[in-house]
Amino acid sequence: MEVEQGKTYLMRIINAALNDELFFAIAGHNMTVVEVDAVYTKPFTTQAILIAPGQTTNVLDDMLIAKEEIFGPVQSILKFKNTEEVIQRANNSNYGLAAGIFTENLNTANTLTRALKVGTVWVNCFNTYDAAIPFGGYKMSGQGREKGEYSIKNYLNVKAVVTPLKNPVWL
């Protein structure tokens, strides 16, 4: 499978509470920084909390960059032996916003999409959206569903009414 170089963005980390901790976790992990415009000369800066796009390798499951939702341009690469291991490790998380699967095997893609406990699964693409497709996470990710008919359910209140009847039809 061929992978093309995409656009380069300089992004701010969204979770302010984790900014310093994530910065040092990423910086301490020798992140490979992807080329950015000449205007941006440092790979990291704690003052602006901006991080250049990059990737970390040899990431272990117990590392902060593997456990938290960074919402920044950081790709963590974790090695695996088989599909079952991927499913177990991915689902052993407090979060489940989205997953991306890149494979030429449609059976592998179908197995993973059914087994992963996430709100969105992209297969051979990433960050592709449509207004009719619901978006939101499982577990501690997101706040319900956005977009599509499921988003309206966030604004509805469901009520169950039980009334005893004399001589109900079912008796």
PDB file of C-alpha atoms in Angstrom:
ATOM      1  CA  MET A   1       0.000   0.000   0.000  1.00  0.00           C
ATOM      2  CA  GLU A   2       1.396   3.411  -0.937  1.00  0.00           C
ATOM      3  CA  VAL A   3       1.155   6.297   1.503  1.00  0.00           C
ATOM      4  CA  GLU A   4       1.292   9.869   0.249  1.00  0.00           C
ATOM      5  CA  GLN A   5       2.627  12.915   2.090  1.00  0.00           C
ATOM      6  CA  GLY A   6      -0.352  14.968   3.272  1.00  0.00           C
ATOM      7  CA  LYS A   7      -0.677  18.642   4.132  1.00  0.00           C
ATOM      8  CA  THR A   8       1.341  19.937   7.083  1.00  0.00           C
ATOM      9  CA  TYR A   9      -0.480  21.752   9.874  1.00  0.00           C
ATOM     10  CA  LEU A  10       0.809  23.295  13.070  1.00  0.00           C
ATOM     11  CA  MET A  11      -1.677  22.413  15.795  1.00  0.00           C
ATOM     12  CA  ARG A  12      -2.462  23.418  19.337  1.00  0.00           C
ATOM     13  CA  ILE A  13      -3.059  20.698  21.927  1.00  0.00           C
ATOM     14  CA  ILE A  14      -6.692  20.967  23.060  1.00  0.00           C
ATOM     15  CA  ASN A  15      -6.490  19.486  26.562  1.00  0.00           C
ATOM     16  CA  ALA A  16      -4.895  22.368  28.517  1.00  0.00           C
ATOM     17  CA  ALA A  17      -4.658  20.303  31.712  1.00  0.00           C
ATOM     18  CA  LEU A  18      -2.324  17.863  29.967  1.00  0.00           C
ATOM     19  CA  ASN A  19      -0.281  20.407  27.978  1.00  0.00           C
ATOM     20  CA  ASP A  20       2.889  20.439  30.100  1.00  0.00           C
ATOM     21  CA  GLU A  21       2.761  16.729  30.895  1.00  0.00           C
ATOM     22  CA  LEU A  22       2.181  15.786  27.253  1.00  0.00           C
ATOM     23  CA  PHE A  23       4.834  18.186  26.036  1.00  0.00           C
ATOM     24  CA  PHE A  24       7.468  16.564  28.215  1.00  0.00           C
ATOM     25  CA  ALA A  25       6.214  13.059  27.396  1.00  0.00           C
ATOM     26  CA  ILE A  26       6.472  13.790  23.682  1.00  0.00           C
ATOM     27  CA  ALA A  27       9.731  15.746  23.888  1.00  0.00           C
ATOM     28  CA  GLY A  28      11.267  13.071  26.102  1.00  0.00           C
ATOM     29  CA  HIS A  29      10.308  10.391  23.607  1.00  0.00           C
ATOM     30  CA  ASN A  30      12.447  11.880  20.815  1.00  0.00           C
ATOM     31  CA  MET A  31       9.552  12.513  18.498  1.00  0.00           C
ATOM     32  CA  THR A  32      10.523  12.660  14.838  1.00  0.00           C
ATOM     33  CA  VAL A  33       9.300  16.032  13.634  1.00  0.00           C
ATOM     34  CA  VAL A  34       7.818  16.213  10.166  1.00  0.00           C
ATOM     35  CA  GLU A  35       9.062  19.150   8.060  1.00  0.00           C
ATOM     36  CA  VAL A  36       7.150  22.360   8.700  1.00  0.00           C
ATOM     37  CA  ASP A  37       7.303  25.874   7.201  1.00  0.00           C
ATOM     38  CA  ALA A  38      10.557  27.750   7.790  1.00  0.00           C
ATOM     39  CA  VAL A  39       8.614  30.243   9.934  1.00  0.00           C
ATOM     40  CA  TYR A  40       8.283  27.597  12.633  1.00  0.00           C
ATOM     41  CA  THR A  41      11.781  26.692  13.715  1.00  0.00           C
ATOM     42  CA  LYS A  42      11.408  24.778  16.988  1.00  0.00           C
ATOM     43  CA  PRO A  43       9.854  21.305  17.120  1.00  0.00           C
ATOM     44  CA  PHE A  44       8.065  22.115  20.389  1.00  0.00           C
ATOM     45  CA  THR A  45       7.273  25.135  22.517  1.00  0.00           C
ATOM     46  CA  THR A  46       5.607  25.087  25.926  1.00  0.00           C
ATOM     47  CA  GLN A  47       4.690  28.776  25.772  1.00  0.00           C
ATOM     48  CA  ALA A  48       2.335  28.580  22.813  1.00  0.00           C
ATOM     49  CA  ILE A  49       1.561  24.887  23.358  1.00  0.00           C
ATOM     50  CA  LEU A  50       2.076  24.253  19.669  1.00  0.00           C
ATOM     51  CA  ILE A  51       3.537  21.019  18.428  1.00  0.00           C
ATOM     52  CA  ALA A  52       4.845  20.372  14.957  1.00  0.00           C
ATOM     53  CA  PRO A  53       3.460  17.261  13.268  1.00  0.00           C
ATOM     54  CA  GLY A  54       5.502  14.218  14.171  1.00  0.00           C
ATOM     55  CA  GLN A  55       5.509  10.581  15.115  1.00  0.00           C
ATOM     56  CA  THR A  56       6.786   8.521  17.989  1.00  0.00           C
ATOM     57  CA  THR A  57       7.965   4.949  17.622  1.00  0.00           C
ATOM     58  CA  ASN A  58       8.548   2.145  20.118  1.00  0.00           C
ATOM     59  CA  VAL A  59       5.545   3.349  22.112  1.00  0.00           C
ATOM     60  CA  LEU A  60       4.405   1.063  24.933  1.00  0.00           C
ATOM     61  CA  ASP A  61       0.827   0.727  26.194  1.00  0.00           C
ATOM     62  CA  ASP A  62       1.562   2.287  29.595  1.00  0.00           C
ATOM     63  CA  MET A  63       3.105   5.487  28.171  1.00  0.00           C
ATOM     64  CA  LEU A  64       1.123   8.724  28.470  1.00  0.00           C
ATOM     65  CA  ILE A  65       1.230   9.300  24.718  1.00  0.00           C
ATOM     66  CA  ALA A  66      -0.442   5.910  24.218  1.00  0.00           C
ATOM     67  CA  LYS A  67      -3.087   6.325  26.940  1.00  0.00           C
ATOM     68  CA  GLU A  68      -4.365   9.898  26.500  1.00  0.00           C
ATOM     69  CA  GLU A  69      -6.324  11.602  23.742  1.00  0.00           C
ATOM     70  CA  ILE A  70      -3.722  14.129  22.643  1.00  0.00           C
ATOM     71  CA  PHE A  71      -5.805  15.923  19.986  1.00  0.00           C
ATOM     72  CA  GLY A  72      -2.598  17.151  18.427  1.00  0.00           C
ATOM     73  CA  PRO A  73      -0.518  16.248  15.367  1.00  0.00           C
ATOM     74  CA  VAL A  74       1.244  13.343  17.064  1.00  0.00           C
ATOM     75  CA  GLN A  75       1.153   9.854  15.614  1.00  0.00           C
ATOM     76  CA  SER A  76       2.148   7.102  18.020  1.00  0.00           C
ATOM     77  CA  ILE A  77       3.289   3.886  16.390  1.00  0.00           C
ATOM     78  CA  LEU A  78       2.809   0.696  18.397  1.00  0.00           C
ATOM     79  CA  LYS A  79       3.962  -2.707  17.166  1.00  0.00           C
ATOM     80  CA  PHE A  80       1.614  -5.693  17.210  1.00  0.00           C
ATOM     81  CA  LYS A  81       1.717  -9.386  16.331  1.00  0.00           C
ATOM     82  CA  ASN A  82      -1.849 -10.095  15.189  1.00  0.00           C
ATOM     83  CA  THR A  83      -5.353  -8.682  14.819  1.00  0.00           C
ATOM     84  CA  GLU A  84      -6.522 -10.070  18.165  1.00  0.00           C
ATOM     85  CA  GLU A  85      -3.738  -8.176  19.941  1.00  0.00           C
ATOM     86  CA  VAL A  86      -4.729  -4.949  18.180  1.00  0.00           C
ATOM     87  CA  ILE A  87      -8.354  -5.363  19.288  1.00  0.00           C
ATOM     88  CA  GLN A  88      -7.447  -6.180  22.893  1.00  0.00           C
ATOM     89  CA  ARG A  89      -4.997  -3.295  23.239  1.00  0.00           C
ATOM     90  CA  ALA A  90      -7.208  -0.743  21.499  1.00  0.00           C
ATOM     91  CA  ASN A  91     -10.237  -1.670  23.610  1.00  0.00           C
ATOM     92  CA  ASN A  92      -8.162  -1.607  26.817  1.00  0.00           C
ATOM     93  CA  SER A  93      -8.496   2.170  26.922  1.00  0.00           C
ATOM     94  CA  ASN A  94     -10.638   4.683  28.763  1.00  0.00           C
ATOM     95  CA  TYR A  95     -11.349   6.345  25.434  1.00  0.00           C
ATOM     96  CA  GLY A  96     -12.945   5.370  22.153  1.00  0.00           C
ATOM     97  CA  LEU A  97     -13.441   8.360  19.889  1.00  0.00           C
ATOM     98  CA  ALA A  98     -12.177   7.029  16.570  1.00  0.00           C
ATOM     99  CA  ALA A  99      -9.898   4.517  14.894  1.00  0.00           C
ATOM    100  CA  GLY A 100      -8.135   4.402  11.557  1.00  0.00           C
ATOM    101  CA  ILE A 101      -7.453   1.134   9.764  1.00  0.00           C
ATOM    102  CA  PHE A 102      -5.177   0.902   6.750  1.00  0.00           C
ATOM    103  CA  THR A 103      -5.282  -2.492   5.073  1.00  0.00           C
ATOM    104  CA  GLU A 104      -5.705  -4.125   1.688  1.00  0.00           C
ATOM    105  CA  ASN A 105      -7.649  -6.987   3.293  1.00  0.00           C
ATOM    106  CA  LEU A 106     -11.390  -6.272   3.486  1.00  0.00           C
ATOM    107  CA  ASN A 107     -11.929  -9.183   5.906  1.00  0.00           C
ATOM    108  CA  THR A 108      -9.404  -7.673   8.332  1.00  0.00           C
ATOM    109  CA  ALA A 109     -11.112  -4.286   8.026  1.00  0.00           C
ATOM    110  CA  ASN A 110     -14.535  -5.828   8.734  1.00  0.00           C
ATOM    111  CA  THR A 111     -13.228  -7.791  11.729  1.00  0.00           C
ATOM    112  CA  LEU A 112     -11.666  -4.677  13.235  1.00  0.00           C
ATOM    113  CA  THR A 113     -14.613  -2.354  12.576  1.00  0.00           C
ATOM    114  CA  ARG A 114     -16.968  -4.727  14.402  1.00  0.00           C
ATOM    115  CA  ALA A 115     -14.622  -5.394  17.323  1.00  0.00           C
ATOM    116  CA  LEU A 116     -13.212  -1.940  18.110  1.00  0.00           C
ATOM    117  CA  LYS A 117     -15.150  -0.045  20.786  1.00  0.00           C
ATOM    118  CA  VAL A 118     -15.014   3.365  19.127  1.00  0.00           C
ATOM    119  CA  GLY A 119     -17.576   5.768  17.711  1.00  0.00           C
ATOM    120  CA  THR A 120     -16.052   6.124  14.236  1.00  0.00           C
ATOM    121  CA  VAL A 121     -13.809   3.833  12.212  1.00  0.00           C
ATOM    122  CA  TRP A 122     -12.125   5.125   9.071  1.00  0.00           C
ATOM    123  CA  VAL A 123     -10.933   2.431   6.653  1.00  0.00           C
ATOM    124  CA  ASN A 124      -8.123   3.462   4.288  1.00  0.00           C
ATOM    125  CA  CYS A 125      -8.890   7.141   4.898  1.00  0.00           C
ATOM    126  CA  PHE A 126      -8.874   9.523   7.840  1.00  0.00           C
ATOM    127  CA  ASN A 127     -10.822  12.576   9.030  1.00  0.00           C
ATOM    128  CA  THR A 128     -13.461  12.134   6.341  1.00  0.00           C
ATOM    129  CA  TYR A 129     -16.816  13.513   7.475  1.00  0.00           C
ATOM    130  CA  ASP A 130     -20.354  13.774   6.197  1.00  0.00           C
ATOM    131  CA  ALA A 131     -23.174  15.710   7.860  1.00  0.00           C
ATOM    132  CA  ALA A 132     -25.432  12.637   7.757  1.00  0.00           C
ATOM    133  CA  ILE A 133     -22.968  10.368   9.570  1.00  0.00           C
ATOM    134  CA  PRO A 134     -23.076  10.483  13.377  1.00  0.00           C
ATOM    135  CA  PHE A 135     -19.818  11.362  15.114  1.00  0.00           C
ATOM    136  CA  GLY A 136     -18.942  10.810  18.762  1.00  0.00           C
ATOM    137  CA  GLY A 137     -17.064   8.434  20.975  1.00  0.00           C
ATOM    138  CA  TYR A 138     -17.530   5.531  23.332  1.00  0.00           C
ATOM    139  CA  LYS A 139     -16.503   5.418  26.987  1.00  0.00           C
ATOM    140  CA  MET A 140     -14.930   8.721  28.125  1.00  0.00           C
ATOM    141  CA  SER A 141     -14.666  10.158  24.590  1.00  0.00           C
ATOM    142  CA  GLY A 142     -17.020  12.827  23.389  1.00  0.00           C
ATOM    143  CA  GLN A 143     -20.374  13.957  24.708  1.00  0.00           C
ATOM    144  CA  GLY A 144     -22.969  11.966  22.824  1.00  0.00           C
ATOM    145  CA  ARG A 145     -23.399  12.016  19.071  1.00  0.00           C
ATOM    146  CA  GLU A 146     -23.069  14.966  16.746  1.00  0.00           C
ATOM    147  CA  LYS A 147     -24.355  15.118  13.175  1.00  0.00           C
ATOM    148  CA  GLY A 148     -26.939  12.891  11.580  1.00  0.00           C
ATOM    149  CA  GLU A 149     -30.289  11.913  13.080  1.00  0.00           C
ATOM    150  CA  TYR A 150     -28.579  10.699  16.268  1.00  0.00           C
ATOM    151  CA  SER A 151     -27.573  14.248  17.219  1.00  0.00           C
ATOM    152  CA  ILE A 152     -31.203  15.273  17.790  1.00  0.00           C
ATOM    153  CA  LYS A 153     -31.450  12.662  20.549  1.00  0.00           C
ATOM    154  CA  ASN A 154     -29.108  14.812  22.659  1.00  0.00           C
ATOM    155  CA  TYR A 155     -31.937  17.346  22.917  1.00  0.00           C
ATOM    156  CA  LEU A 156     -34.770  14.935  23.695  1.00  0.00           C
ATOM    157  CA  ASN A 157     -35.978  13.632  27.033  1.00  0.00           C
ATOM    158  CA  VAL A 158     -37.496  10.180  27.074  1.00  0.00           C
ATOM    159  CA  LYS A 159     -40.225   9.407  29.558  1.00  0.00           C
ATOM    160  CA  ALA A 160     -41.743   6.041  30.458  1.00  0.00           C
ATOM    161  CA  VAL A 161     -45.327   6.121  31.754  1.00  0.00           C
ATOM    162  CA  VAL A 162     -46.789   3.107  33.516  1.00  0.00           C
ATOM    163  CA  THR A 163     -50.490   3.112  34.392  1.00  0.00           C
ATOM    164  CA  PRO A 164     -52.262   0.180  36.021  1.00  0.00           C
ATOM    165  CA  LEU A 165     -55.424  -0.860  34.206  1.00  0.00           C
ATOM    166  CA  LYS A 166     -58.463  -2.809  35.312  1.00  0.00           C
ATOM    167  CA  ASN A 167     -58.917  -5.736  32.930  1.00  0.00           C
ATOM    168  CA  PRO A 168     -55.891  -5.193  30.660  1.00  0.00           C
ATOM    169  CA  VAL A 169     -56.076  -6.794  27.213  1.00  0.00           C
ATOM    170  CA  TRP A 170     -53.096  -9.078  27.797  1.00  0.00           C
ATOM    171  CA  LEU A 171     -54.619 -10.812  30.838  1.00  0.00           C
TER     172      LEU A 171
END
